[in-house]
Short mmCIF file of C-alpha atoms in Angstrom, two decimals:
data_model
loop_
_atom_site.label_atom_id
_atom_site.label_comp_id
_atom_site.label_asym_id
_atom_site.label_seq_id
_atom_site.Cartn_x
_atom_site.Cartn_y
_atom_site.Cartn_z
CA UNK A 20 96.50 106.04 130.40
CA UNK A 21 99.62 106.53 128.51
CA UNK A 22 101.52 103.09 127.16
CA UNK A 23 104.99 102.24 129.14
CA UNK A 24 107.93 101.06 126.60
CA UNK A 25 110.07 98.47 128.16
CA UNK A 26 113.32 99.58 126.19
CA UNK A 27 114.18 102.65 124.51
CA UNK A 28 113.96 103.44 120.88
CA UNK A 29 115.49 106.49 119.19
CA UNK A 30 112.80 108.24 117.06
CA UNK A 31 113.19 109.87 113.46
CA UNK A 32 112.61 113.17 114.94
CA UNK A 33 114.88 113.17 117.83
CA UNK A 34 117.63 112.02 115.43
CA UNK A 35 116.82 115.12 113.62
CA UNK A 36 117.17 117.41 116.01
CA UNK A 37 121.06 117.38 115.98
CA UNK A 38 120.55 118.29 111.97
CA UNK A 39 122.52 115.60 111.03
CA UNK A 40 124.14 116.23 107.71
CA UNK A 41 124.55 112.04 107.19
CA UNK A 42 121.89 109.36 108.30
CA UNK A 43 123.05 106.60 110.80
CA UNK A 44 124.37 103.77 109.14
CA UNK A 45 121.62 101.90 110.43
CA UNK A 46 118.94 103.20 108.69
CA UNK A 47 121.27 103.05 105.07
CA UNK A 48 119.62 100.63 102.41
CA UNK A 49 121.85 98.15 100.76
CA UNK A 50 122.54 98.95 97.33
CA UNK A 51 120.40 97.15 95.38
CA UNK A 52 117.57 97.89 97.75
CA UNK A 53 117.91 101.56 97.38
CA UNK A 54 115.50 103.83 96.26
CA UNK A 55 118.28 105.03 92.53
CA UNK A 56 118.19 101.33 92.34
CA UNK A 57 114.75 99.77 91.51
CA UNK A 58 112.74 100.06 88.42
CA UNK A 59 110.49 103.10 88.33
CA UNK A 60 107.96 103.55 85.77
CA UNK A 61 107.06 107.23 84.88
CA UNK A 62 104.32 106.44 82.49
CA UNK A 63 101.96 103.87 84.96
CA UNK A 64 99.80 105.23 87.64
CA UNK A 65 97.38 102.38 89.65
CA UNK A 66 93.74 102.45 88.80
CA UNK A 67 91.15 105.02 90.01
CA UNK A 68 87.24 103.53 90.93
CA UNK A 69 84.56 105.92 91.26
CA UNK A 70 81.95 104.55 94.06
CA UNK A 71 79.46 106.69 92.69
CA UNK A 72 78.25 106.69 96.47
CA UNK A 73 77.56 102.96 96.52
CA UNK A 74 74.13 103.87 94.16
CA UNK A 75 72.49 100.85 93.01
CA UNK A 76 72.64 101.68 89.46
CA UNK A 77 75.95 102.02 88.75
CA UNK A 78 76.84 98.90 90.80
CA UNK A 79 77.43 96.74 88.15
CA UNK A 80 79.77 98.96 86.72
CA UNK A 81 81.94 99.33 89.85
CA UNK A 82 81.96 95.72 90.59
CA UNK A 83 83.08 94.78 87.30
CA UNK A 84 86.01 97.41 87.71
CA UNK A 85 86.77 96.44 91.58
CA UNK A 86 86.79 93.02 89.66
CA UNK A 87 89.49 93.73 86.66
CA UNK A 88 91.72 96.15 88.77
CA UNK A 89 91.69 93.61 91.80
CA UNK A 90 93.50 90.87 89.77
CA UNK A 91 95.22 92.80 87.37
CA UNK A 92 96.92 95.45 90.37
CA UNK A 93 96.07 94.47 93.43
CA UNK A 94 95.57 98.02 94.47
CA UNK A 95 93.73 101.51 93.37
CA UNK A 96 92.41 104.27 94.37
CA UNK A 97 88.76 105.00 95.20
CA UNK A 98 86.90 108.12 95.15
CA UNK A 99 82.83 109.35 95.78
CA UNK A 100 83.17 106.30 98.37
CA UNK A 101 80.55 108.06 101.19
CA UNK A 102 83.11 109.36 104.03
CA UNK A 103 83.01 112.58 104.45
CA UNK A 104 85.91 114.56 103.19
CA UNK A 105 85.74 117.23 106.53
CA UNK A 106 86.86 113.86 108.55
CA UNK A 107 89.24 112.58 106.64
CA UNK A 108 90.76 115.99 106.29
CA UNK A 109 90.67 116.77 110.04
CA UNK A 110 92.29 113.61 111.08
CA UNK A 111 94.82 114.40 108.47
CA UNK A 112 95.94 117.68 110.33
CA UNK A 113 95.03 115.83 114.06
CA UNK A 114 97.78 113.59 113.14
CA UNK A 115 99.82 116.06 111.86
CA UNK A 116 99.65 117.83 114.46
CA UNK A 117 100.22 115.22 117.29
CA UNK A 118 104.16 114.70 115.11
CA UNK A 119 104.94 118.34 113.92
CA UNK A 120 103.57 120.18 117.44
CA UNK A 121 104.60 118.31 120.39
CA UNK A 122 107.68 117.28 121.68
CA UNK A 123 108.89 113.60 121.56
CA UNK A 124 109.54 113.18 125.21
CA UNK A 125 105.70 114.22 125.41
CA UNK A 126 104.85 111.57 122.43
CA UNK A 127 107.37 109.54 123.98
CA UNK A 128 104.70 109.15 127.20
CA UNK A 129 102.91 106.97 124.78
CA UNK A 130 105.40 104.60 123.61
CA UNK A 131 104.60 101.18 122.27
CA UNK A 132 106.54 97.81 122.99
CA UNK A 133 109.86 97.66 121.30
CA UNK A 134 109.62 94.10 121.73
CA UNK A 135 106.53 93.22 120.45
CA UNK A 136 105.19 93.21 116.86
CA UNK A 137 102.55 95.80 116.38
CA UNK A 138 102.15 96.98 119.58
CA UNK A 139 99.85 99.77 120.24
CA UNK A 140 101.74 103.05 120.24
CA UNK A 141 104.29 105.88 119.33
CA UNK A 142 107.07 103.78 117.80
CA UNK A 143 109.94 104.03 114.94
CA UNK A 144 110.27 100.53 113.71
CA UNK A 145 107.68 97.46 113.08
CA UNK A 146 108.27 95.78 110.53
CA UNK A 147 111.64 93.73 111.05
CA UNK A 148 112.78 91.58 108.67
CA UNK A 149 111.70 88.08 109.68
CA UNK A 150 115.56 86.62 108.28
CA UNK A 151 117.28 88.88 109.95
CA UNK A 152 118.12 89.21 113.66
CA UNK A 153 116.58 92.87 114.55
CA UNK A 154 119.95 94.30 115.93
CA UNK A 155 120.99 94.05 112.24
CA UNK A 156 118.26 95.21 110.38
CA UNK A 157 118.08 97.94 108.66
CA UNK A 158 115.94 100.59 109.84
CA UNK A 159 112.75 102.49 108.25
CA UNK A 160 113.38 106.41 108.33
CA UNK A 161 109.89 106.95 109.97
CA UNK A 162 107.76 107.09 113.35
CA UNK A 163 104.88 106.02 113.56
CA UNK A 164 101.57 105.90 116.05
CA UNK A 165 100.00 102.59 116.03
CA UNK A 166 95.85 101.88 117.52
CA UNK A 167 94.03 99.17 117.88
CA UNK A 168 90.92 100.17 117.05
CA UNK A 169 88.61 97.32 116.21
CA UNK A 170 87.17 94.71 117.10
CA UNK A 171 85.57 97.24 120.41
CA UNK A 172 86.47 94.72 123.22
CA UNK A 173 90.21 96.24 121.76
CA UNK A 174 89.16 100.15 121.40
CA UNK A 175 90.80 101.65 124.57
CA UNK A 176 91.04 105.28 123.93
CA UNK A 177 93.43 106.47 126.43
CA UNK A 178 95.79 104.60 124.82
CA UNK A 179 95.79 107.35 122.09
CA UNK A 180 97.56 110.97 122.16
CA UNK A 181 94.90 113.54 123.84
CA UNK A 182 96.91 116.06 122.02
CA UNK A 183 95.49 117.77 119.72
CA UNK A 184 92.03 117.36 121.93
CA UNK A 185 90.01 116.09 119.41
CA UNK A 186 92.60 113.38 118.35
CA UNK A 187 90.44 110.62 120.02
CA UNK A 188 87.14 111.31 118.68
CA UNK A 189 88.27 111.42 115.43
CA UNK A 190 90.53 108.31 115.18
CA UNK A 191 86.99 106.31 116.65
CA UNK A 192 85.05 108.01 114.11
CA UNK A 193 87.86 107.36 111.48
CA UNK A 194 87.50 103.94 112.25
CA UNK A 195 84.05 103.25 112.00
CA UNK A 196 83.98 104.86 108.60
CA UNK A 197 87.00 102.70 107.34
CA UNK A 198 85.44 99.59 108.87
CA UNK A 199 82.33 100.22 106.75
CA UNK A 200 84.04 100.98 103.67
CA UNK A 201 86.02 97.92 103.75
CA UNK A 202 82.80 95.76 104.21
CA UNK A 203 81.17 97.36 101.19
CA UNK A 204 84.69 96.83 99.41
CA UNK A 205 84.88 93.00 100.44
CA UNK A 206 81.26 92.67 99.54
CA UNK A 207 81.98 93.92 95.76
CA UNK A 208 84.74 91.45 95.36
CA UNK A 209 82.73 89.05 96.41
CA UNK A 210 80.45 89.82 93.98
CA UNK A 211 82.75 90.31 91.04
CA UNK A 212 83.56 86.28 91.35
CA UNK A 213 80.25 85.44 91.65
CA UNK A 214 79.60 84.87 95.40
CA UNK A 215 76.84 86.04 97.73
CA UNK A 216 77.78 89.72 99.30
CA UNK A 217 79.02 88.34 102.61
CA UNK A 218 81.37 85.29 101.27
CA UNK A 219 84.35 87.00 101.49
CA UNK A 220 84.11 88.49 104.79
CA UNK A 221 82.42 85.83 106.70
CA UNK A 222 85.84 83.72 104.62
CA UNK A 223 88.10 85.80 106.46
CA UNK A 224 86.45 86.95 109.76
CA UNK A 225 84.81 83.33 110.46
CA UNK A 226 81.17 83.80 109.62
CA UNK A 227 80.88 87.12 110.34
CA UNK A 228 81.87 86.74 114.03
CA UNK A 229 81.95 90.83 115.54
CA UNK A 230 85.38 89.68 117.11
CA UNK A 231 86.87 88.07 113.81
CA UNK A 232 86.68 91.84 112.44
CA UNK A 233 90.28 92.96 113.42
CA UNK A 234 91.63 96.34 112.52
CA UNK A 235 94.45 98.63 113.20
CA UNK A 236 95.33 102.55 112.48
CA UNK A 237 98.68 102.93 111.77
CA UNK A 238 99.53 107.10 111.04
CA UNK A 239 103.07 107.04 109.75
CA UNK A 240 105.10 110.19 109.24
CA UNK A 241 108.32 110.63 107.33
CA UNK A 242 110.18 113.53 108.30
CA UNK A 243 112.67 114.72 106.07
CA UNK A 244 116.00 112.95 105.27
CA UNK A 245 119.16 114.14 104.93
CA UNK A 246 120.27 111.79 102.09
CA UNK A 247 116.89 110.55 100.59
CA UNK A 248 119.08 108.34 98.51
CA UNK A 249 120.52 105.87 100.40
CA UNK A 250 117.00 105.19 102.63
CA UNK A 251 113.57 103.93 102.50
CA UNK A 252 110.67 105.33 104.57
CA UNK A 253 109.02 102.25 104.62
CA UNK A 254 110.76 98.91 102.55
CA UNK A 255 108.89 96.61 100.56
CA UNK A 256 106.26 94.66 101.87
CA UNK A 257 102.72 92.57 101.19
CA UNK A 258 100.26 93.49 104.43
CA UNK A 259 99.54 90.25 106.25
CA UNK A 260 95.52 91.16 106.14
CA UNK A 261 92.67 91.00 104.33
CA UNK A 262 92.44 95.01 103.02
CA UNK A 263 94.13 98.10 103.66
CA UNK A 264 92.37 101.47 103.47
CA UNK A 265 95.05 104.38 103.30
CA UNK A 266 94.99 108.30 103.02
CA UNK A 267 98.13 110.48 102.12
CA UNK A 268 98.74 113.99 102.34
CA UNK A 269 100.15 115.87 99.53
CA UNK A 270 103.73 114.47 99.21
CA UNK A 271 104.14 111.84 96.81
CA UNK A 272 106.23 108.67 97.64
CA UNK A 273 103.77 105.67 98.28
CA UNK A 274 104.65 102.90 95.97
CA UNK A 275 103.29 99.88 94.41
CA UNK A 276 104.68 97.00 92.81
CA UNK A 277 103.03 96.58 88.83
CA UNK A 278 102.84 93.25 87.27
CA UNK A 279 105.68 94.13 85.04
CA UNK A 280 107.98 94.97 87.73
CA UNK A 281 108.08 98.37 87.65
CA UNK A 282 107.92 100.50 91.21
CA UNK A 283 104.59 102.84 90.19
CA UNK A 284 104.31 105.98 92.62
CA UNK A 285 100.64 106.51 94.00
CA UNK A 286 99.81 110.43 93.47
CA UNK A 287 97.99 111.89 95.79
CA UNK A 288 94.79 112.22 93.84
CA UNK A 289 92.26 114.32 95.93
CA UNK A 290 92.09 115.00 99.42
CA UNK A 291 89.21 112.37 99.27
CA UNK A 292 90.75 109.95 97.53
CA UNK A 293 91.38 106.72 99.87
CA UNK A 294 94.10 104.10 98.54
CA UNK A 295 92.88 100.29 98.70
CA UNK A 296 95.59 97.44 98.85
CA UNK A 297 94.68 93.79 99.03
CA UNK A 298 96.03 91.97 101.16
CA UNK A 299 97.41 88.08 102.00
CA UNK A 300 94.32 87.16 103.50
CA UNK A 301 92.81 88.35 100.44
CA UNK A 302 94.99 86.43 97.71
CA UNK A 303 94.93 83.26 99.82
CA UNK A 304 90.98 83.14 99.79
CA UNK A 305 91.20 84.08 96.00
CA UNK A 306 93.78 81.84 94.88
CA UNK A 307 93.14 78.81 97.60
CA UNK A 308 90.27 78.63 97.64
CA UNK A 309 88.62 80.44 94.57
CA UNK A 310 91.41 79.63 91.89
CA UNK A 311 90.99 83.17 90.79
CA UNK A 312 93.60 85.79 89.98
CA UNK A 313 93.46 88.40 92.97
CA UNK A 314 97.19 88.82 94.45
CA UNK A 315 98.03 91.24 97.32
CA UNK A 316 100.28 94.39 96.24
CA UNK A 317 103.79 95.14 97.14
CA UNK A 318 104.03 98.43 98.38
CA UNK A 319 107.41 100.59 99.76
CA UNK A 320 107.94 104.15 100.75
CA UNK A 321 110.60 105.90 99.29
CA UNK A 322 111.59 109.36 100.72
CA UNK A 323 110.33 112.22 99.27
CA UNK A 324 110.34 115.22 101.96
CA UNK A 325 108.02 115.49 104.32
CA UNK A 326 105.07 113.29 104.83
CA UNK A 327 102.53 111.90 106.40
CA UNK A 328 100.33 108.35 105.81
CA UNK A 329 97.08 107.27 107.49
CA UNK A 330 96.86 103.39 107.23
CA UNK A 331 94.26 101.12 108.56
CA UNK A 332 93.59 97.12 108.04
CA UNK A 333 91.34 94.96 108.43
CA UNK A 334 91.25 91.27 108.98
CA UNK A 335 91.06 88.15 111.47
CA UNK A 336 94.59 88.16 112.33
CA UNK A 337 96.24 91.38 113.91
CA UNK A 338 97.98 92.92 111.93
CA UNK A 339 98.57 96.53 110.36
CA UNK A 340 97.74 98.95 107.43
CA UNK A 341 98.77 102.52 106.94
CA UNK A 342 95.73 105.27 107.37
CA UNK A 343 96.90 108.21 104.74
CA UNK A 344 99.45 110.36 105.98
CA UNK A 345 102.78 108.93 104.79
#
């Protein structure tokens, strides 16, 4: 069953297929927001954790590291972390191919709410700025395809694209990996402040109630912009759950906020390399409740050409998190 949108939105992609040689005003960054503008550091990259497959012998090792990089960033990258690299690559080109292949008046069958935050669907714009009335915002130069995937009771497939065919499958199987991941991920920060494995999840998902565990897929895909300067794929935000679990393709232009202040691009590492971000539910059960150091990570996405981001997040109160193509 494909999604009805109450009120039209113009997508990236139909913008671009006038070739416009200037963006809309709408979607141009004010100057100090602009990507020329900020602070970028050339010399930082965010850490990199080896999982070593979740074996039992190296766990100390990898807690203390989820540990240190958790309070010191915020965010790193994660390799050897047990999901197969054949998924997350053919999800990469399913998603790829559900922008770059089909038409948007044929995406356009499965448009999300306009009006409603994180709806489930093919939309262009979620994230509008809470001080701002949304007429006057300015807008992200992206589309996006937003699921709600977990808790089950939530899962409807034919809300998804059944173009390419095997899009479906793969986004549920996608999900169950992530899900897992971020369990074994919440249970090692647990750890690394001295709690039982299941603290922080039960914390955050109310006692490990099945329907506390909320996630969402978000695949967002930049096209390419006509002046990359004066516009942000995605602006600056902090993700309002507990952890997000992200994949990218091979353009670089994910971005994280260091403790210095200085915007540090996330390189595309491997094709199995899956970027973790903490999130506010995170840093509010650390620094609440814990008194320890963890802090979600502001993160933007400047153009850079092409790309695609495959987000996913999990935590008790819907939200959203990019799953790696961006």
């Amino acid at each position: 069953m494909a999604l009805q949108s109450s009120e039209p939105q113009i997508r990236v992609q139909k913008l671009l297929e006038t070739h416009p040689s200037q963006v809309p005003p709408q979607y141009i960054q004010p100057p100090h927001h602009r990507p020329s503008h900020t602070n970028n550091s050339t010399h930082l990259s965010i850490p990199v954790i080896d999982l070593f497959g979740f074996d039992p012998s190296h766990r100390p090792a990898v807690r203390a590291a989820i540990g240190r990089e958790s309070g010191e960033w915020g965010a790193f990258q994660v390799i050897n972390h047990g999901i197969p690299i054949s998924l997350l690559n053919r999800m990469r080109a399913a998603a790829l191919s559900f922008f770059r292949d089909y038409s948007v008046s044929d995406k356009l069958a499965y448009a999300c709410d306009p009006n409603s935050f994180a709806s489930e669907g093919y939309g262009t714009q979620m994230l509008l700025d809470k001080h701002v009335h949304s007429q006057s915002s300015v807008l992200d130069w992206r589309d996006y395809f937003d699921h709600h995937t977990l808790p089950l009771s939530r899962r409807n497939p034919s809300n998804w694209p059944h173009f390419p065919s095997d899009y479906r499958e793969l986004m549920a199987q996608y999900s169950d990996c992530m899900k897992l991941l971020s369990q074994r991920l919440l249970a090692l920060i647990s750890e690394s402040i001295g709690l039982p494995s299941s603290w922080m999840e039960d914390a955050i998902t109310g006692m490990g109630a099945e329907e506390g565990f909320y996630q969402n897929i978000t695949v967002s895909y930049y096209p390419p912009c006509p002046q990359p300067d004066l516009t942000l794929g995605l602006q600056s935000h902090s993700d309002i759950g507990a952890i997000t679990l992200l994949i990218q393709d091979d353009v670089s232009g994910l971005q994280v906020l260091s403790g210095q202040g200085d915007w540090v691009t996330v390189h595309p590492l491997s094709p199995d390399a899956i970027v973790v971000i903490l999130a506010d539910q995170t840093e509010e059960v650390g620094l609440v409740i814990l008194h320890c150091s963890y802090g979600s990570s502001l993160h933007d996405k400047p153009n850079s050409g092409t790309s695609l981001i495959l987000g996913g997040w999990n935590d008790v109160i819907q939200t959203w998190d990019k799953l790696g193509m961006e």
